[in-house]
Coordinates of C-alpha atoms in Angstrom, one line a residue:
M165 CA -9.7 18.6 15.0
F166 CA -6.9 15.9 15.2
D167 CA -4.2 16.6 17.7
P168 CA -1.2 14.4 16.9
N169 CA -0.5 14.2 20.6
E170 CA -3.6 12.0 20.9
L171 CA -1.5 9.2 19.5
K172 CA 0.5 9.1 22.7
A173 CA -2.5 7.9 24.7
L174 CA -3.4 5.0 22.4
P175 CA -2.6 1.5 23.6
T176 CA -0.6 -0.4 21.0
W177 CA -1.9 -3.6 19.4
A178 CA 0.7 -5.6 21.4
E179 CA -0.5 -4.0 24.7
R180 CA -4.1 -4.8 23.8
L181 CA -3.2 -8.4 23.3
K182 CA -1.1 -8.7 26.5
N183 CA -3.6 -6.9 28.6
S184 CA -6.4 -9.2 27.5
G185 CA -4.8 -12.2 29.2
L186 CA -6.1 -14.3 26.4
P187 CA -4.3 -16.9 24.2
V188 CA -3.5 -15.3 20.9
Y189 CA -4.1 -17.0 17.5
I190 CA -3.0 -15.7 14.1
Y191 CA -5.6 -15.7 11.4
G192 CA -3.9 -16.5 8.1
M193 CA -0.7 -18.2 7.0
G194 CA 2.1 -17.5 4.5
D195 CA 4.3 -14.4 4.3
G196 CA 2.0 -12.2 6.3
C197 CA 1.8 -14.7 9.1
E198 CA 5.6 -14.9 9.2
K199 CA 5.8 -11.2 9.6
V200 CA 3.3 -11.2 12.4
L201 CA 5.3 -14.0 14.1
K202 CA 8.4 -11.9 13.9
A203 CA 6.6 -8.9 15.4
F204 CA 5.4 -11.2 18.2
E205 CA 9.0 -12.2 19.0
T206 CA 9.9 -8.5 19.2
E207 CA 6.9 -7.7 21.4
G208 CA 7.2 -10.7 23.6
I209 CA 3.9 -12.2 22.6
E210 CA 3.3 -16.0 22.6
C211 CA 1.4 -17.4 19.6
S212 CA -1.0 -20.1 20.7
G213 CA -1.9 -21.3 17.2
I214 CA -2.7 -20.4 13.6
F215 CA -6.1 -20.7 12.0
V216 CA -7.6 -20.2 8.5
S217 CA -11.0 -19.8 7.0
D218 CA -12.8 -23.1 6.8
D219 CA -12.6 -23.2 3.0
F220 CA -8.8 -23.0 3.2
K221 CA -8.5 -25.6 5.9
R222 CA -6.0 -28.4 5.1
D223 CA -4.3 -31.1 7.2
K224 CA -1.1 -29.1 7.3
V225 CA 1.5 -27.9 9.8
F226 CA 2.8 -24.3 9.5
R227 CA 5.7 -23.1 11.7
S228 CA 5.1 -26.2 13.9
F229 CA 1.4 -25.3 14.4
R230 CA -1.3 -27.6 13.1
L231 CA -3.5 -25.4 11.1
L232 CA -7.0 -25.0 12.6
G233 CA -10.2 -24.1 10.8
M234 CA -12.1 -21.0 12.1
T235 CA -15.2 -23.1 13.0
E236 CA -13.0 -25.7 14.7
L237 CA -11.3 -23.1 16.8
E238 CA -14.5 -21.2 17.7
Q239 CA -16.3 -24.4 18.7
S240 CA -13.4 -25.5 20.9
G241 CA -14.8 -23.5 23.8
T242 CA -11.6 -21.5 24.1
E243 CA -11.8 -17.8 24.5
F244 CA -9.1 -16.2 22.5
A245 CA -7.7 -13.1 20.8
V246 CA -7.0 -12.7 17.1
A247 CA -4.1 -11.1 15.2
C248 CA -4.7 -11.0 11.4
G249 CA -1.8 -12.0 9.2
F250 CA -2.9 -11.3 5.6
G251 CA -4.4 -8.5 3.5
T252 CA -7.7 -8.5 1.6
S253 CA -10.1 -6.3 -0.3
L254 CA -12.6 -9.1 -0.9
P255 CA -15.9 -7.9 0.6
E256 CA -16.9 -11.4 1.9
I257 CA -13.5 -11.9 3.6
M258 CA -13.7 -8.4 5.1
E259 CA -17.1 -9.2 6.5
R260 CA -15.8 -12.4 7.9
I261 CA -13.1 -10.3 9.7
D262 CA -15.7 -7.9 10.9
G263 CA -17.6 -10.8 12.4
L264 CA -14.5 -12.1 14.2
A265 CA -13.9 -8.6 15.6
E266 CA -17.5 -8.6 17.0
R267 CA -16.9 -11.9 18.8
H268 CA -13.3 -11.6 19.8
L269 CA -10.5 -9.1 20.5
L270 CA -9.0 -8.7 17.1
V271 CA -5.9 -6.7 16.0
Y272 CA -4.1 -6.1 12.7
P273 CA -0.4 -5.6 13.2
D274 CA 0.7 -3.1 10.6
T275 CA 3.6 -5.1 9.1
A276 CA 5.5 -4.0 6.0
V277 CA 4.1 -5.0 2.7
I278 CA 7.6 -4.9 1.2
G279 CA 10.6 -5.7 3.3
E280 CA 10.7 -6.2 7.1
G281 CA 9.4 -4.4 10.1
Y282 CA 6.1 -3.0 11.4
S283 CA 4.7 0.3 12.6
R284 CA 5.8 1.1 16.1
K285 CA 4.3 3.6 18.4
D286 CA 7.6 4.8 19.8
E287 CA 9.0 5.4 16.3
L288 CA 5.8 7.3 15.3
I289 CA 5.9 9.5 18.4
E290 CA 9.6 10.3 17.7
R291 CA 8.3 11.7 14.4
I292 CA 5.5 13.8 15.9
D293 CA 6.9 16.9 14.1
D294 CA 6.7 15.2 10.7
I295 CA 3.2 14.0 11.6
K296 CA 2.2 17.6 12.3
K297 CA 3.9 18.8 9.1
V298 CA 2.1 16.3 6.9
F299 CA -1.2 17.0 8.5
G300 CA -0.7 20.7 7.8
L301 CA 0.0 20.0 4.1
L302 CA -3.2 18.1 3.5
A303 CA -5.7 20.0 1.4
D304 CA -9.1 18.8 2.6
D305 CA -10.9 17.3 5.6
T306 CA -11.2 13.9 4.1
S307 CA -7.5 13.7 3.7
R308 CA -6.9 14.9 7.2
E309 CA -9.4 12.4 8.6
T310 CA -7.9 9.6 6.5
F311 CA -4.4 10.4 7.7
A312 CA -5.4 10.6 11.4
N313 CA -7.3 7.3 11.3
V314 CA -4.6 5.4 9.6
L315 CA -2.0 6.6 12.1
K316 CA -4.4 5.5 14.9
F317 CA -4.8 2.1 13.2
K318 CA -1.0 1.7 12.8
I319 CA -0.6 2.0 16.6
S320 CA -3.7 0.2 17.9
G321 CA -4.3 -2.4 15.1
D322 CA -8.0 -1.5 15.6
I323 CA -10.0 -2.0 12.3
R324 CA -12.7 0.4 13.5
Y325 CA -10.3 3.2 12.3
L326 CA -10.6 1.7 8.8
S327 CA -14.4 2.0 8.5
N328 CA -14.3 4.9 6.0
W329 CA -12.9 4.6 2.5
S330 CA -13.1 6.1 -1.0
D331 CA -13.6 4.4 -4.4
T332 CA -11.7 4.8 -7.7
D333 CA -14.3 7.3 -9.0
E334 CA -13.5 9.7 -6.1
V335 CA -9.8 9.4 -6.8
Y336 CA -10.3 10.3 -10.5
R337 CA -12.6 13.1 -9.6
L338 CA -9.8 14.5 -7.5
L339 CA -7.3 14.1 -10.4
E340 CA -9.6 16.1 -12.8
L341 CA -8.1 14.5 -15.9
S342 CA -8.6 16.2 -19.2
D343 CA -8.7 14.7 -22.8
H344 CA -5.2 15.9 -23.5
E345 CA -3.1 14.3 -20.8
I346 CA 0.4 13.0 -21.3
Y347 CA 0.3 10.0 -19.0
A348 CA 3.2 8.0 -17.4
D349 CA 2.0 4.7 -16.0
L350 CA 4.8 3.4 -13.8
G351 CA 4.0 -0.1 -13.0
A352 CA 1.6 -0.7 -15.9
Y353 CA 1.1 -4.4 -15.0
T354 CA -0.9 -6.0 -17.9
G355 CA -2.3 -2.7 -19.2
D356 CA -5.3 -2.6 -16.8
T357 CA -4.4 0.8 -15.4
V358 CA -4.0 2.2 -18.9
E359 CA -7.5 0.9 -19.6
C360 CA -8.7 2.5 -16.4
F361 CA -7.1 5.9 -17.4
L362 CA -8.8 5.7 -20.8
R363 CA -12.2 5.1 -19.2
Y364 CA -11.9 8.4 -17.3
T365 CA -10.6 10.4 -20.2
G366 CA -13.2 9.1 -22.7
G367 CA -10.4 7.4 -24.6
K368 CA -8.7 10.7 -25.4
Y369 CA -5.1 11.7 -24.6
R370 CA -2.0 13.1 -26.1
K371 CA 0.5 10.4 -25.2
I372 CA 1.0 7.4 -22.9
Y373 CA 4.2 5.9 -21.5
A374 CA 3.7 2.5 -19.9
V375 CA 6.6 1.2 -17.8
E376 CA 6.5 -2.4 -16.5
P377 CA 9.4 -4.5 -15.3
S378 CA 7.9 -8.1 -15.5
R379 CA 8.6 -9.6 -18.9
K380 CA 5.4 -11.7 -18.7
N381 CA 3.2 -8.8 -17.7
F382 CA 4.9 -6.5 -20.2
A383 CA 4.1 -8.8 -23.0
K384 CA 0.4 -8.8 -21.9
C385 CA 0.5 -5.0 -21.6
A386 CA 2.0 -4.6 -25.1
K387 CA -0.6 -6.8 -26.6
K388 CA -3.5 -5.0 -24.9
C389 CA -2.1 -1.6 -25.8
M390 CA -1.1 -2.4 -29.4
P391 CA -4.1 -0.7 -31.0
L392 CA -3.3 2.6 -29.2
D393 CA -1.7 5.5 -30.9
N394 CA 1.1 7.7 -29.4
M395 CA 2.0 4.8 -27.0
V396 CA 5.5 4.2 -25.6
L397 CA 6.2 0.8 -23.9
V398 CA 9.2 0.4 -21.7
N399 CA 10.1 -3.0 -20.2
A400 CA 11.9 -1.7 -17.1
A401 CA 11.5 -0.9 -13.4
A402 CA 10.9 2.8 -12.6
S403 CA 13.8 4.0 -10.4
D404 CA 16.0 6.9 -9.5
R405 CA 18.6 6.0 -12.2
D406 CA 19.2 4.0 -15.3
G407 CA 20.9 0.6 -14.7
T408 CA 20.2 -3.0 -13.8
A409 CA 18.7 -4.7 -10.7
F410 CA 17.0 -7.9 -9.8
F411 CA 13.3 -8.6 -9.7
S412 CA 11.6 -11.0 -7.3
N413 CA 9.3 -13.7 -8.6
G414 CA 6.2 -12.9 -6.5
A415 CA 2.7 -13.5 -7.8
G416 CA 0.7 -10.9 -9.7
R417 CA 1.4 -7.4 -8.6
Q418 CA 3.4 -8.6 -5.6
Q419 CA 6.7 -8.5 -7.5
S420 CA 9.4 -6.1 -6.4
L421 CA 13.0 -5.2 -6.7
S422 CA 15.2 -7.5 -4.6
H423 CA 18.8 -8.8 -4.2
T424 CA 18.1 -11.9 -6.1
G425 CA 15.8 -13.0 -8.9
T426 CA 15.5 -12.1 -12.6
P427 CA 17.7 -9.3 -13.9
V428 CA 15.7 -6.2 -15.0
A429 CA 16.5 -2.8 -16.5
L430 CA 16.1 0.3 -14.3
R431 CA 14.9 3.5 -15.9
S432 CA 14.2 6.9 -14.4
L433 CA 11.2 8.7 -15.7
D434 CA 13.3 11.8 -16.4
S435 CA 15.5 9.6 -18.6
I436 CA 12.5 8.1 -20.5
L437 CA 11.0 11.5 -21.1
A438 CA 14.3 13.1 -22.0
G439 CA 13.1 16.5 -20.9
G440 CA 9.7 16.1 -22.5
E441 CA 6.4 17.0 -20.9
C442 CA 4.2 14.9 -18.7
T443 CA 0.9 15.9 -17.1
F444 CA 0.0 12.8 -15.0
I445 CA 2.1 10.2 -13.3
K446 CA 0.8 7.0 -11.7
Y447 CA 3.2 5.1 -9.4
D448 CA 2.4 1.5 -8.7
V449 CA 5.9 0.2 -8.2
E450 CA 5.5 -2.1 -5.2
G451 CA 7.6 -0.3 -2.6
A452 CA 10.0 1.5 -4.9
D453 CA 7.9 4.6 -4.7
A454 CA 10.6 6.9 -3.3
P455 CA 13.3 6.0 -5.9
A456 CA 10.7 6.3 -8.7
L457 CA 9.7 9.7 -7.4
I458 CA 13.3 10.8 -7.2
G459 CA 13.8 9.6 -10.7
S460 CA 11.0 11.9 -11.8
K461 CA 12.3 15.0 -10.0
G462 CA 13.2 16.9 -13.1
T463 CA 9.8 16.3 -14.6
I464 CA 8.0 17.2 -11.3
T465 CA 10.0 20.4 -10.8
K466 CA 9.5 21.6 -14.4
Y467 CA 5.9 20.5 -15.3
C468 CA 4.1 19.9 -12.0
P469 CA 2.3 16.8 -13.3
K470 CA -0.6 15.4 -11.3
I471 CA 0.6 12.5 -9.2
R472 CA -1.1 9.4 -7.8
T473 CA 1.1 7.1 -5.7
G474 CA 0.8 4.4 -3.0
I475 CA 2.0 5.3 0.5
Y476 CA 1.5 2.0 2.3
H477 CA 4.2 -0.5 1.3
R478 CA 6.5 0.4 4.2
P479 CA 5.4 1.4 7.7
Y480 CA 6.4 5.1 7.4
D481 CA 5.6 5.8 3.7
I482 CA 2.6 7.7 5.0
L483 CA 5.1 10.3 6.2
D484 CA 8.1 9.9 4.0
I485 CA 6.5 10.1 0.6
P486 CA 4.3 13.2 1.2
L487 CA 7.3 15.0 2.7
L488 CA 9.4 14.0 -0.3
V489 CA 6.8 15.1 -2.8
H490 CA 6.4 18.5 -1.0
K491 CA 10.2 19.0 -1.0
M492 CA 10.4 18.4 -4.7
Q493 CA 7.4 20.6 -5.6
P494 CA 6.1 22.9 -2.8
N495 CA 3.3 24.2 -5.1
Y496 CA 1.4 20.9 -4.9
R497 CA -1.8 20.5 -2.9
L498 CA -1.7 17.0 -1.3
Y499 CA -4.7 14.7 -0.7
M500 CA -4.9 11.2 0.8
R501 CA -7.5 8.6 -0.1
R502 CA -7.8 5.0 1.0
Q503 CA -9.7 2.3 -0.9
R504 CA -11.5 -0.5 0.9
Y505 CA -8.9 -2.9 2.3
Y506 CA -7.8 -4.7 5.5
P507 CA -5.2 -3.6 6.8
A508 CA -4.6 0.0 5.7
W509 CA -3.3 -0.9 2.3
D510 CA -4.3 0.9 -1.0
L511 CA -3.6 4.2 0.8
E512 CA -2.8 6.8 -1.9
L513 CA -1.3 10.3 -2.1
I514 CA -2.7 12.5 -4.8
A515 CA -0.8 15.7 -5.6
K516 CA -1.8 18.5 -8.0
T517 CA -1.5 22.2 -8.4

């Protein structure tokens, strides 16, 4: 049985690096590396260099460091520690990281996917009552184990706490979808999640609402979903209100609301449904999960739809979003599942009555 007070005894990822006495190299470059470097500054850790996989090696300088290849660094004869600065679900890359962890001290600072900051032990310990409450709300042992292990990972950066995961089949088994769902797909991307939903319902449903903010992705989604009946397409970002905001120009799914970028409409799900029924809501809104949930409050309160939402974009989503969902609808049973990923991304909350 998990005792949240166990977290107090765990060394942080920064303490593990400092106590090793080894030079620290960051694995990976780009935005993730930048966030790790900022965490290093806060924690007083010196970065000795940056390296990448050999197939990404280029004669390039990043943040004043000449990029090294993994083989080049390992063959230099230097004993070193590793801090990973990128996320991946690719099996071959995850295996490469596992290999590094066998040969070197390796940590994964839990930096924010969206926005700034990282998980801090002192801030988690300050929320020990929230941790106990969320743990008590979880409906099965797998959820409780997942929750406990992710919290331990957030503090320690130790990927051994991420050795167990679930697949999409298990998530949909939990959801227990029927052939007469009214599905709201918030963050429908190019229609791929509508297709996934249809695979698990045998192509049967009552109605689908697909909401996607990116104009480019929305056009692809509309084309893909054109043959479907009872389909409502909304080119907007799911939020807590109707209005206008700006949308960042990230790649693929890594697009999010920001202070600059392309203007985009905001819509609350309650507004879109106009009081109508919904039986299943999927949130994939790149860090806007809390506003999108708040914008669904009327629907959640009245109809108790099944919910599937990410709880990993910000360091404390793992606490904030379950508590928000429980506050809006205390009748829900809450589950946590995490798909295969380094670091603890693709962590999801499933809520159902």
